[in-house]
mmCIF file of C-alpha atoms in Angstrom:
data_model
loop_
_atom_site.group_PDB
_atom_site.id
_atom_site.type_symbol
_atom_site.label_atom_id
_atom_site.label_comp_id
_atom_site.label_asym_id
_atom_site.label_seq_id
_atom_site.Cartn_x
_atom_site.Cartn_y
_atom_site.Cartn_z
ATOM 1 C CA MET A 1 9.514 16.104 7.497
ATOM 2 C CA LYS A 2 11.164 19.172 5.968
ATOM 3 C CA ARG A 3 9.824 19.979 2.501
ATOM 4 C CA PHE A 4 12.348 19.947 -0.322
ATOM 5 C CA ASP A 5 12.893 23.087 -2.411
ATOM 6 C CA GLU A 6 12.660 22.408 -6.159
ATOM 7 C CA ARG A 7 15.271 25.121 -6.730
ATOM 8 C CA ASP A 8 17.819 22.709 -5.232
ATOM 9 C CA VAL A 9 17.038 19.934 -7.733
ATOM 10 C CA MET A 10 19.948 19.414 -10.116
ATOM 11 C CA PHE A 11 17.739 19.746 -13.195
ATOM 12 C CA SER A 12 16.512 23.106 -11.921
ATOM 13 C CA ARG A 13 20.024 24.335 -11.202
ATOM 14 C CA MET A 14 21.162 23.427 -14.705
ATOM 15 C CA ASN A 15 18.440 25.740 -16.081
ATOM 16 C CA TYR A 16 19.918 28.823 -14.411
ATOM 17 C CA SER A 17 21.880 30.690 -17.063
ATOM 18 C CA PRO A 18 24.905 32.663 -15.831
ATOM 19 C CA GLY A 19 23.954 36.293 -15.368
ATOM 20 C CA SER A 20 20.215 35.629 -15.152
ATOM 21 C CA PRO A 21 18.215 36.766 -12.090
ATOM 22 C CA GLU A 22 17.627 33.108 -11.133
ATOM 23 C CA TYR A 23 21.349 32.335 -11.349
ATOM 24 C CA GLU A 24 22.310 35.332 -9.251
ATOM 25 C CA ASP A 25 19.657 34.646 -6.627
ATOM 26 C CA TYR A 26 20.325 30.935 -6.312
ATOM 27 C CA TYR A 27 24.106 31.104 -5.981
ATOM 28 C CA MET A 28 23.888 34.066 -3.629
ATOM 29 C CA ARG A 29 21.938 31.774 -1.320
ATOM 30 C CA HIS A 30 23.913 28.611 -2.175
ATOM 31 C CA PRO A 31 27.486 29.570 -3.043
ATOM 32 C CA GLU A 32 28.588 26.037 -2.132
ATOM 33 C CA HIS A 33 27.017 24.734 -5.371
ATOM 34 C CA LYS A 34 28.335 27.343 -7.784
ATOM 35 C CA GLU A 35 31.742 25.907 -8.704
ATOM 36 C CA ILE A 36 30.571 22.372 -9.418
ATOM 37 C CA ASP A 37 27.398 23.543 -11.174
ATOM 38 C CA ASP A 38 29.367 25.837 -13.482
ATOM 39 C CA ALA A 39 31.700 22.944 -14.273
ATOM 40 C CA LEU A 40 28.750 20.712 -15.109
ATOM 41 C CA ARG A 41 27.247 23.353 -17.408
ATOM 42 C CA ALA A 42 30.499 23.421 -19.337
ATOM 43 C CA MET A 43 30.227 19.710 -20.152
ATOM 44 C CA PRO A 44 28.306 18.433 -23.194
ATOM 45 C CA ALA A 45 24.589 18.245 -22.450
ATOM 46 C CA LEU A 46 22.780 14.915 -22.458
ATOM 47 C CA GLY A 47 22.755 13.471 -25.958
ATOM 48 C CA GLU A 48 25.141 16.081 -27.327
ATOM 49 C CA GLU A 49 28.346 15.587 -29.274
ATOM 50 C CA GLY A 50 31.335 15.108 -27.014
ATOM 51 C CA SER A 51 29.656 12.678 -24.608
ATOM 52 C CA ALA A 52 30.659 9.008 -24.522
ATOM 53 C CA THR A 53 27.526 7.575 -26.141
ATOM 54 C CA TYR A 54 26.857 10.315 -28.685
ATOM 55 C CA HIS A 55 25.428 9.112 -31.997
ATOM 56 C CA ALA A 56 24.263 11.598 -34.613
ATOM 57 C CA VAL A 57 21.183 9.514 -35.492
ATOM 58 C CA HIS A 58 20.385 7.665 -32.259
ATOM 59 C CA SER A 59 20.881 10.393 -29.639
ATOM 60 C CA PRO A 60 18.031 12.554 -30.981
ATOM 61 C CA LEU A 61 15.650 9.622 -30.394
ATOM 62 C CA VAL A 62 15.834 10.562 -26.727
ATOM 63 C CA GLY A 63 16.166 14.334 -27.053
ATOM 64 C CA SER A 64 13.166 14.678 -29.362
ATOM 65 C CA ALA A 65 10.948 12.801 -26.888
ATOM 66 C CA PHE A 66 12.030 15.108 -24.077
ATOM 67 C CA GLN A 67 11.287 18.075 -26.331
ATOM 68 C CA PHE A 68 7.772 16.705 -26.855
ATOM 69 C CA LEU A 69 7.335 16.435 -23.091
ATOM 70 C CA SER A 70 8.537 19.999 -22.670
ATOM 71 C CA ASP A 71 6.060 21.201 -25.292
ATOM 72 C CA ILE A 72 3.031 19.604 -23.592
ATOM 73 C CA LYS A 73 3.827 20.111 -19.905
ATOM 74 C CA GLY A 74 1.985 23.426 -19.901
ATOM 75 C CA LEU A 75 -1.218 21.430 -20.364
ATOM 76 C CA SER A 76 -0.803 19.837 -16.928
ATOM 77 C CA GLU A 77 -3.135 22.372 -15.353
ATOM 78 C CA GLY A 78 -6.559 23.525 -16.498
ATOM 79 C CA VAL A 79 -9.851 24.945 -15.326
ATOM 80 C CA ALA A 80 -12.545 22.556 -14.160
ATOM 81 C CA ALA A 81 -16.003 22.667 -15.728
ATOM 82 C CA ASP A 82 -18.339 25.171 -14.064
ATOM 83 C CA ASP A 83 -20.882 22.573 -13.016
ATOM 84 C CA LYS A 84 -20.044 19.447 -11.061
ATOM 85 C CA THR A 85 -21.393 16.213 -12.474
ATOM 86 C CA ALA A 86 -23.152 13.906 -10.030
ATOM 87 C CA VAL A 87 -20.638 11.063 -9.706
ATOM 88 C CA PRO A 88 -20.837 7.627 -8.075
ATOM 89 C CA SER A 89 -19.326 6.823 -4.691
ATOM 90 C CA PRO A 90 -15.606 7.379 -4.024
ATOM 91 C CA GLN A 91 -15.120 3.613 -4.297
ATOM 92 C CA GLU A 92 -16.729 3.503 -7.732
ATOM 93 C CA MET A 93 -14.860 6.551 -8.998
ATOM 94 C CA THR A 94 -11.605 5.086 -7.757
ATOM 95 C CA ARG A 95 -12.316 1.850 -9.607
ATOM 96 C CA LEU A 96 -13.231 3.794 -12.746
ATOM 97 C CA LEU A 97 -10.109 5.965 -12.723
ATOM 98 C CA LYS A 98 -7.795 3.056 -11.989
ATOM 99 C CA GLY A 99 -9.412 1.161 -14.827
ATOM 100 C CA LEU A 100 -9.005 4.115 -17.171
ATOM 101 C CA ALA A 101 -5.340 4.458 -16.232
ATOM 102 C CA ALA A 102 -4.787 0.758 -16.871
ATOM 103 C CA TYR A 103 -6.629 0.976 -20.197
ATOM 104 C CA TYR A 104 -4.226 3.688 -21.326
ATOM 105 C CA GLY A 105 -1.206 1.613 -20.295
ATOM 106 C CA ALA A 106 -0.580 1.936 -16.557
ATOM 107 C CA ASN A 107 0.837 -1.261 -15.070
ATOM 108 C CA LEU A 108 0.237 -0.310 -11.423
ATOM 109 C CA THR A 109 -2.177 2.152 -9.818
ATOM 110 C CA GLY A 110 -2.942 3.412 -6.330
ATOM 111 C CA VAL A 111 -4.431 6.347 -4.457
ATOM 112 C CA ALA A 112 -2.680 8.309 -1.723
ATOM 113 C CA LEU A 113 -4.060 10.715 0.813
ATOM 114 C CA MET A 114 -1.915 13.742 0.054
ATOM 115 C CA LYS A 115 0.172 15.584 2.648
ATOM 116 C CA PRO A 116 1.879 18.954 2.244
ATOM 117 C CA ASP A 117 5.180 17.207 3.022
ATOM 118 C CA TYR A 118 4.965 15.325 -0.273
ATOM 119 C CA HIS A 119 5.217 18.619 -2.201
ATOM 120 C CA TYR A 120 8.153 20.871 -2.945
ATOM 121 C CA SER A 121 8.208 24.026 -0.845
ATOM 122 C CA HIS A 122 9.033 26.327 -3.797
ATOM 123 C CA ARG A 123 9.081 25.992 -7.562
ATOM 124 C CA GLY A 124 12.374 26.209 -9.373
ATOM 125 C CA ARG A 125 12.382 24.342 -12.671
ATOM 126 C CA GLU A 126 11.123 27.222 -14.844
ATOM 127 C CA THR A 127 12.215 30.854 -14.782
ATOM 128 C CA ALA A 128 8.579 31.977 -15.152
ATOM 129 C CA ASN A 129 7.641 30.681 -11.693
ATOM 130 C CA TYR A 130 11.055 30.544 -10.013
ATOM 131 C CA GLY A 131 10.664 30.839 -6.252
ATOM 132 C CA ASP A 132 6.867 30.607 -6.191
ATOM 133 C CA VAL A 133 5.614 29.093 -2.950
ATOM 134 C CA ILE A 134 3.648 25.868 -3.396
ATOM 135 C CA ASP A 135 0.642 26.208 -1.122
ATOM 136 C CA VAL A 136 -2.281 24.680 -3.032
ATOM 137 C CA PHE A 137 -2.802 21.043 -2.130
ATOM 138 C CA HIS A 138 -5.364 18.575 -3.439
ATOM 139 C CA PRO A 139 -6.502 15.899 -0.970
ATOM 140 C CA TYR A 140 -6.021 12.878 -3.257
ATOM 141 C CA GLY A 141 -3.240 11.650 -5.500
ATOM 142 C CA LEU A 142 -3.945 9.005 -8.140
ATOM 143 C CA VAL A 143 -0.578 7.366 -8.781
ATOM 144 C CA PHE A 144 0.297 5.156 -11.726
ATOM 145 C CA ALA A 145 3.447 3.377 -12.812
ATOM 146 C CA VAL A 146 4.444 2.294 -16.293
ATOM 147 C CA GLU A 147 7.004 -0.447 -16.823
ATOM 148 C CA MET A 148 10.239 0.291 -18.656
ATOM 149 C CA GLU A 149 11.228 -2.539 -20.995
ATOM 150 C CA ARG A 150 13.693 -4.832 -19.246
ATOM 151 C CA ASP A 151 15.922 -5.668 -22.226
ATOM 152 C CA MET A 152 16.326 -1.965 -23.013
ATOM 153 C CA ILE A 153 17.153 -1.072 -19.402
ATOM 154 C CA LEU A 154 19.737 -3.875 -19.277
ATOM 155 C CA ARG A 155 21.592 -2.119 -22.088
ATOM 156 C CA ALA A 156 22.487 0.631 -19.591
ATOM 157 C CA PRO A 157 24.246 3.016 -19.803
ATOM 158 C CA GLY A 158 23.671 3.136 -23.557
ATOM 159 C CA ILE A 159 21.144 5.064 -25.583
ATOM 160 C CA PRO A 160 18.553 2.201 -25.532
ATOM 161 C CA GLU A 161 18.300 2.574 -21.747
ATOM 162 C CA SER A 162 17.606 6.298 -22.090
ATOM 163 C CA LEU A 163 15.043 5.622 -24.790
ATOM 164 C CA ALA A 164 13.190 3.238 -22.461
ATOM 165 C CA ALA A 165 13.331 5.837 -19.701
ATOM 166 C CA VAL A 166 11.943 8.687 -21.799
ATOM 167 C CA LYS A 167 9.266 6.401 -23.255
ATOM 168 C CA GLY A 168 8.180 5.759 -19.662
ATOM 169 C CA TYR A 169 7.911 9.486 -19.072
ATOM 170 C CA VAL A 170 5.921 9.946 -22.290
ATOM 171 C CA ASP A 171 3.537 7.104 -21.434
ATOM 172 C CA ALA A 172 3.004 8.453 -17.904
ATOM 173 C CA ALA A 173 2.462 11.989 -19.197
ATOM 174 C CA VAL A 174 -0.212 10.889 -21.667
ATOM 175 C CA ILE A 175 -2.028 8.804 -19.056
ATOM 176 C CA GLY A 176 -1.967 11.739 -16.648
ATOM 177 C CA MET A 177 -3.269 14.140 -19.295
ATOM 178 C CA VAL A 178 -6.223 11.894 -20.117
ATOM 179 C CA LEU A 179 -7.101 11.413 -16.441
ATOM 180 C CA SER A 180 -6.809 15.089 -15.520
ATOM 181 C CA TYR A 181 -8.765 16.284 -18.563
ATOM 182 C CA TYR A 182 -11.500 13.771 -17.715
ATOM 183 C CA ILE A 183 -11.683 14.752 -14.033
ATOM 184 C CA ARG A 184 -11.858 18.447 -14.889
ATOM 185 C CA SER A 185 -14.690 17.738 -17.342
ATOM 186 C CA LEU A 186 -16.671 16.469 -14.335
ATOM 187 C CA GLY A 187 -16.205 19.795 -12.548
ATOM 188 C CA TYR A 188 -13.384 18.809 -10.190
ATOM 189 C CA ALA A 189 -9.845 20.165 -9.941
ATOM 190 C CA ALA A 190 -7.067 17.979 -11.296
ATOM 191 C CA ARG A 191 -3.367 18.448 -12.027
ATOM 192 C CA ASN A 192 -1.090 16.154 -14.004
ATOM 193 C CA HIS A 193 2.368 15.849 -12.427
ATOM 194 C CA MET A 194 4.703 14.775 -15.242
ATOM 195 C CA ASP A 195 8.322 15.007 -16.312
ATOM 196 C CA GLY A 196 9.556 18.571 -16.044
ATOM 197 C CA ASN A 197 6.415 19.670 -14.190
ATOM 198 C CA TYR A 198 6.138 17.778 -10.918
ATOM 199 C CA LEU A 199 5.153 19.834 -7.872
ATOM 200 C CA LEU A 200 5.793 16.875 -5.597
ATOM 201 C CA ILE A 201 8.228 14.055 -4.823
ATOM 202 C CA ALA A 202 6.720 11.209 -6.855
ATOM 203 C CA PRO A 203 8.319 8.252 -4.998
ATOM 204 C CA LEU A 204 6.940 9.516 -1.665
ATOM 205 C CA VAL A 205 3.402 9.660 -3.036
ATOM 206 C CA ALA A 206 3.745 6.292 -4.777
ATOM 207 C CA GLN A 207 4.968 4.706 -1.538
ATOM 208 C CA ALA A 208 1.991 6.145 0.340
ATOM 209 C CA ALA A 209 -0.325 4.754 -2.352
ATOM 210 C CA GLY A 210 1.003 1.227 -1.867
ATOM 211 C CA LEU A 211 2.900 0.846 -5.154
ATOM 212 C CA GLY A 212 6.198 -0.008 -3.510
ATOM 213 C CA GLU A 213 8.965 1.197 -1.211
ATOM 214 C CA ILE A 214 11.874 3.578 -1.658
ATOM 215 C CA GLY A 215 15.227 1.801 -1.911
ATOM 216 C CA ARG A 216 18.869 2.609 -1.286
ATOM 217 C CA HIS A 217 19.149 4.386 -4.657
ATOM 218 C CA GLY A 218 16.271 6.738 -3.808
ATOM 219 C CA LEU A 219 13.949 5.188 -6.373
ATOM 220 C CA LEU A 220 10.634 3.460 -5.808
ATOM 221 C CA ILE A 221 11.003 -0.327 -5.861
ATOM 222 C CA THR A 222 7.848 -2.201 -6.833
ATOM 223 C CA LYS A 223 7.317 -5.897 -6.206
ATOM 224 C CA GLU A 224 6.524 -6.544 -9.847
ATOM 225 C CA PHE A 225 9.121 -4.477 -11.735
ATOM 226 C CA GLY A 226 11.522 -3.174 -9.111
ATOM 227 C CA PRO A 227 12.689 0.372 -9.919
ATOM 228 C CA ARG A 228 12.111 -0.330 -13.618
ATOM 229 C CA VAL A 229 9.101 2.024 -13.709
ATOM 230 C CA ARG A 230 8.259 5.637 -14.391
ATOM 231 C CA LEU A 231 5.684 7.378 -12.212
ATOM 232 C CA GLY A 232 2.844 9.744 -12.967
ATOM 233 C CA ILE A 233 0.463 11.368 -10.502
ATOM 234 C CA VAL A 234 -2.798 13.235 -10.887
ATOM 235 C CA THR A 235 -3.806 15.195 -7.810
ATOM 236 C CA THR A 236 -7.464 16.078 -7.434
ATOM 237 C CA ASP A 237 -10.267 17.121 -5.110
ATOM 238 C CA LEU A 238 -12.563 14.471 -6.576
ATOM 239 C CA PRO A 239 -13.352 12.188 -3.599
ATOM 240 C CA LEU A 240 -11.522 8.868 -3.930
ATOM 241 C CA THR A 241 -10.727 5.882 -1.740
ATOM 242 C CA ALA A 242 -7.118 5.822 -0.575
ATOM 243 C CA ASP A 243 -4.904 2.773 -0.516
ATOM 244 C CA ASN A 244 -2.488 1.923 2.281
ATOM 245 C CA PRO A 245 1.299 1.645 2.123
ATOM 246 C CA LEU A 246 2.380 -1.963 1.602
ATOM 247 C CA PRO A 247 5.855 -2.457 3.065
ATOM 248 C CA PHE A 248 7.455 -5.687 1.936
ATOM 249 C CA GLY A 249 10.943 -5.522 3.411
ATOM 250 C CA ILE A 250 12.858 -3.264 1.021
ATOM 251 C CA THR A 251 14.815 -1.369 3.688
ATOM 252 C CA GLU A 252 16.243 -4.563 5.152
ATOM 253 C CA PHE A 253 16.793 -6.020 1.655
ATOM 254 C CA CYS A 254 18.754 -2.945 0.581
ATOM 255 C CA ARG A 255 20.830 -3.051 3.756
ATOM 256 C CA ILE A 256 22.045 -6.497 2.733
ATOM 257 C CA CYS A 257 22.115 -6.214 -1.055
ATOM 258 C CA ASN A 258 24.192 -3.101 -1.923
ATOM 259 C CA ARG A 259 24.099 -3.963 -5.655
ATOM 260 C CA CYS A 260 23.188 -0.453 -6.801
ATOM 261 C CA ALA A 261 25.855 1.180 -4.637
ATOM 262 C CA SER A 262 28.619 -1.182 -5.697
ATOM 263 C CA SER A 263 27.765 -0.898 -9.416
ATOM 264 C CA CYS A 264 27.254 2.898 -9.535
ATOM 265 C CA PRO A 265 30.036 4.290 -11.759
ATOM 266 C CA GLY A 266 29.843 7.693 -10.092
ATOM 267 C CA LYS A 267 29.827 6.322 -6.541
ATOM 268 C CA ALA A 268 26.737 8.448 -5.978
ATOM 269 C CA ILE A 269 24.825 5.849 -3.937
ATOM 270 C CA PRO A 270 25.975 5.435 -0.330
ATOM 271 C CA MET A 271 27.024 2.155 1.203
ATOM 272 C CA GLY A 272 26.275 1.409 4.837
ATOM 273 C CA GLU A 273 23.310 2.322 6.990
ATOM 274 C CA GLN A 274 20.617 4.956 6.586
ATOM 275 C CA LYS A 275 21.186 8.324 8.244
ATOM 276 C CA ASN A 276 18.840 10.737 9.977
ATOM 277 C CA ILE A 277 18.377 13.559 7.479
ATOM 278 C CA ASP A 278 15.886 16.277 8.405
ATOM 279 C CA GLY A 279 14.231 13.894 10.836
ATOM 280 C CA VAL A 280 13.891 11.020 8.357
ATOM 281 C CA LEU A 281 16.012 7.865 8.196
ATOM 282 C CA ARG A 282 17.120 7.412 4.589
ATOM 283 C CA TRP A 283 20.012 6.934 2.232
ATOM 284 C CA LYS A 284 21.093 10.235 0.640
ATOM 285 C CA ILE A 285 22.185 10.109 -2.991
ATOM 286 C CA SER A 286 24.857 12.501 -4.278
ATOM 287 C CA ASP A 287 22.934 14.243 -7.054
ATOM 288 C CA THR A 288 26.126 15.972 -8.174
ATOM 289 C CA ALA A 289 28.101 12.748 -8.614
ATOM 290 C CA CYS A 290 25.150 11.091 -10.348
ATOM 291 C CA TYR A 291 24.490 13.939 -12.756
ATOM 292 C CA GLN A 292 28.173 14.392 -13.562
ATOM 293 C CA ARG A 293 28.219 10.796 -14.784
ATOM 294 C CA TRP A 294 25.137 11.497 -16.908
ATOM 295 C CA ARG A 295 26.896 14.396 -18.632
ATOM 296 C CA MET A 296 29.980 12.267 -19.243
ATOM 297 C CA LEU A 297 27.953 9.418 -20.691
ATOM 298 C CA GLY A 298 25.395 11.482 -22.587
ATOM 299 C CA THR A 299 22.563 9.334 -21.185
ATOM 300 C CA ASP A 300 20.807 9.017 -17.835
ATOM 301 C CA CYS A 301 23.038 6.007 -17.040
ATOM 302 C CA GLY A 302 20.453 3.642 -15.485
ATOM 303 C CA ILE A 303 23.013 1.179 -14.141
ATOM 304 C CA CYS A 304 21.472 1.322 -10.652
ATOM 305 C CA VAL A 305 18.085 0.341 -12.111
ATOM 306 C CA ALA A 306 19.577 -2.441 -14.253
ATOM 307 C CA SER A 307 21.603 -3.875 -11.356
ATOM 308 C CA CYS A 308 18.706 -4.010 -8.861
ATOM 309 C CA PRO A 309 17.584 -7.601 -8.301
ATOM 310 C CA PHE A 310 13.954 -6.452 -8.347
ATOM 311 C CA SER A 311 14.361 -5.294 -11.950
ATOM 312 C CA ASN A 312 15.156 -8.836 -12.965
ATOM 313 C CA ASP A 313 12.136 -11.084 -12.439
ATOM 314 C CA LEU A 314 12.562 -12.323 -8.882
ATOM 315 C CA ASP A 315 10.379 -15.189 -7.663
ATOM 316 C CA GLN A 316 7.194 -13.371 -6.632
ATOM 317 C CA GLN A 317 6.219 -15.956 -4.032
ATOM 318 C CA LYS A 318 9.536 -15.416 -2.285
ATOM 319 C CA VAL A 319 9.164 -11.641 -2.611
ATOM 320 C CA ASP A 320 5.766 -11.862 -0.922
ATOM 321 C CA ALA A 321 7.255 -13.898 1.924
ATOM 322 C CA MET A 322 10.569 -12.118 2.463
ATOM 323 C CA ALA A 323 9.318 -9.421 4.863
ATOM 324 C CA SER A 324 8.473 -12.062 7.450
ATOM 325 C CA SER A 325 11.341 -14.427 6.660
ATOM 326 C CA PRO A 326 14.975 -13.248 6.827
ATOM 327 C CA GLU A 327 15.969 -16.666 5.480
ATOM 328 C CA ILE A 328 13.958 -16.162 2.278
ATOM 329 C CA MET A 329 15.330 -12.629 1.888
ATOM 330 C CA HIS A 330 18.897 -13.910 2.132
ATOM 331 C CA GLN A 331 18.023 -16.711 -0.267
ATOM 332 C CA LEU A 332 16.758 -14.244 -2.888
ATOM 333 C CA ILE A 333 19.964 -12.205 -2.669
ATOM 334 C CA ARG A 334 22.160 -15.307 -2.716
ATOM 335 C CA GLU A 335 20.405 -16.742 -5.771
ATOM 336 C CA PHE A 336 20.685 -13.445 -7.648
ATOM 337 C CA ASN A 337 24.384 -13.134 -6.820
ATOM 338 C CA GLN A 338 24.989 -16.654 -8.094
ATOM 339 C CA ARG A 339 23.283 -15.845 -11.403
ATOM 340 C CA HIS A 340 24.940 -12.472 -11.865
ATOM 341 C CA LYS A 341 28.495 -12.029 -10.630
ATOM 342 C CA LEU A 342 28.543 -8.386 -11.741
ATOM 343 C CA ARG A 343 25.222 -7.166 -13.140
ATOM 344 C CA PRO A 344 22.743 -8.338 -15.787
ATOM 345 C CA VAL A 345 23.659 -6.898 -19.198
ATOM 346 C CA VAL A 346 22.154 -7.178 -22.681
ATOM 347 C CA ARG A 347 24.979 -6.610 -25.156
ATOM 348 C CA GLU A 348 23.189 -7.207 -28.451
ATOM 349 C CA PRO A 349 22.319 -4.042 -30.378
ATOM 350 C CA VAL A 350 18.676 -3.071 -30.778
ATOM 351 C CA ASP A 351 17.696 -4.730 -34.045
ATOM 352 C CA TRP A 352 15.819 -1.722 -35.419
ATOM 353 C CA PHE A 353 18.588 0.805 -34.734
ATOM 354 C CA THR A 354 20.594 1.867 -37.770
ATOM 355 C CA ASP A 355 24.088 0.411 -38.150
ATOM 356 C CA SER A 356 25.833 3.636 -39.074
#
């Protein structure tokens, strides 16, 4: 599989200021992105005045949390203690770290054997390390998922949805910091991959660790919460016991369902079959169409997450059985469509938000 360059990520591209060395280098190599990217930069930023959901008091609830994440992301890396502590077996250390992650709020945990393909090829999010080759790989990835509150997500594309999303990033970042600080105190290398400072494609690692499968919308779908999760990963050289991928029929389910694609206001999610892209069969999302809708709305939209049947408390016994029973899979989709003609929505305001 071809490794993805972080410089091509939309969030990276939006950081390239016109006239800067990064801007000049990137658009020299990718002139096809320049016109649309410049147009996007000219739109109000997320949470800023001029976007559809802007609220002088509520919008900063989201922006301030992202600022906090930006302020702490430099702590993702650190130096391990000089002396290695004698630790129990990989099985025992895996159990301990999963337990610690759960104690700090992780809803799902798993361990993946890391591959270079899971990582970006080059860094691109920050000007300080723009273009740096990523060539240091830890053998293990401890993956954890935190649930985003359903009733907040179902208020998509409003500010409550974005607040739930950024809270998920904050929760995952804190869990990852605690785990990585602890592992380094034992004398082993550890890196916290968190919002704004991932060196890898989190859904790929989470899928390898058995937390779920990647769906039509490009997000990890878990059995328990669907795509209504945020992911954190700590990579390390501390020996751990890896989990196995646990496919449960998501590719076939998404082929039939199409809810996210039909409800996407930006038409960023493709209908139809997967395509061979760089040697991998997958659905390719239009990051430009998706992000343009974000800038228009002033939030991260979230309609695809809210509309996914797996975000909405499906019968777990049927979910467990659907991979081996096309009839049960069709039944799950049929029952969801009968309950929700369009998509599940919570229209009541959040009771602790101000009225003005």
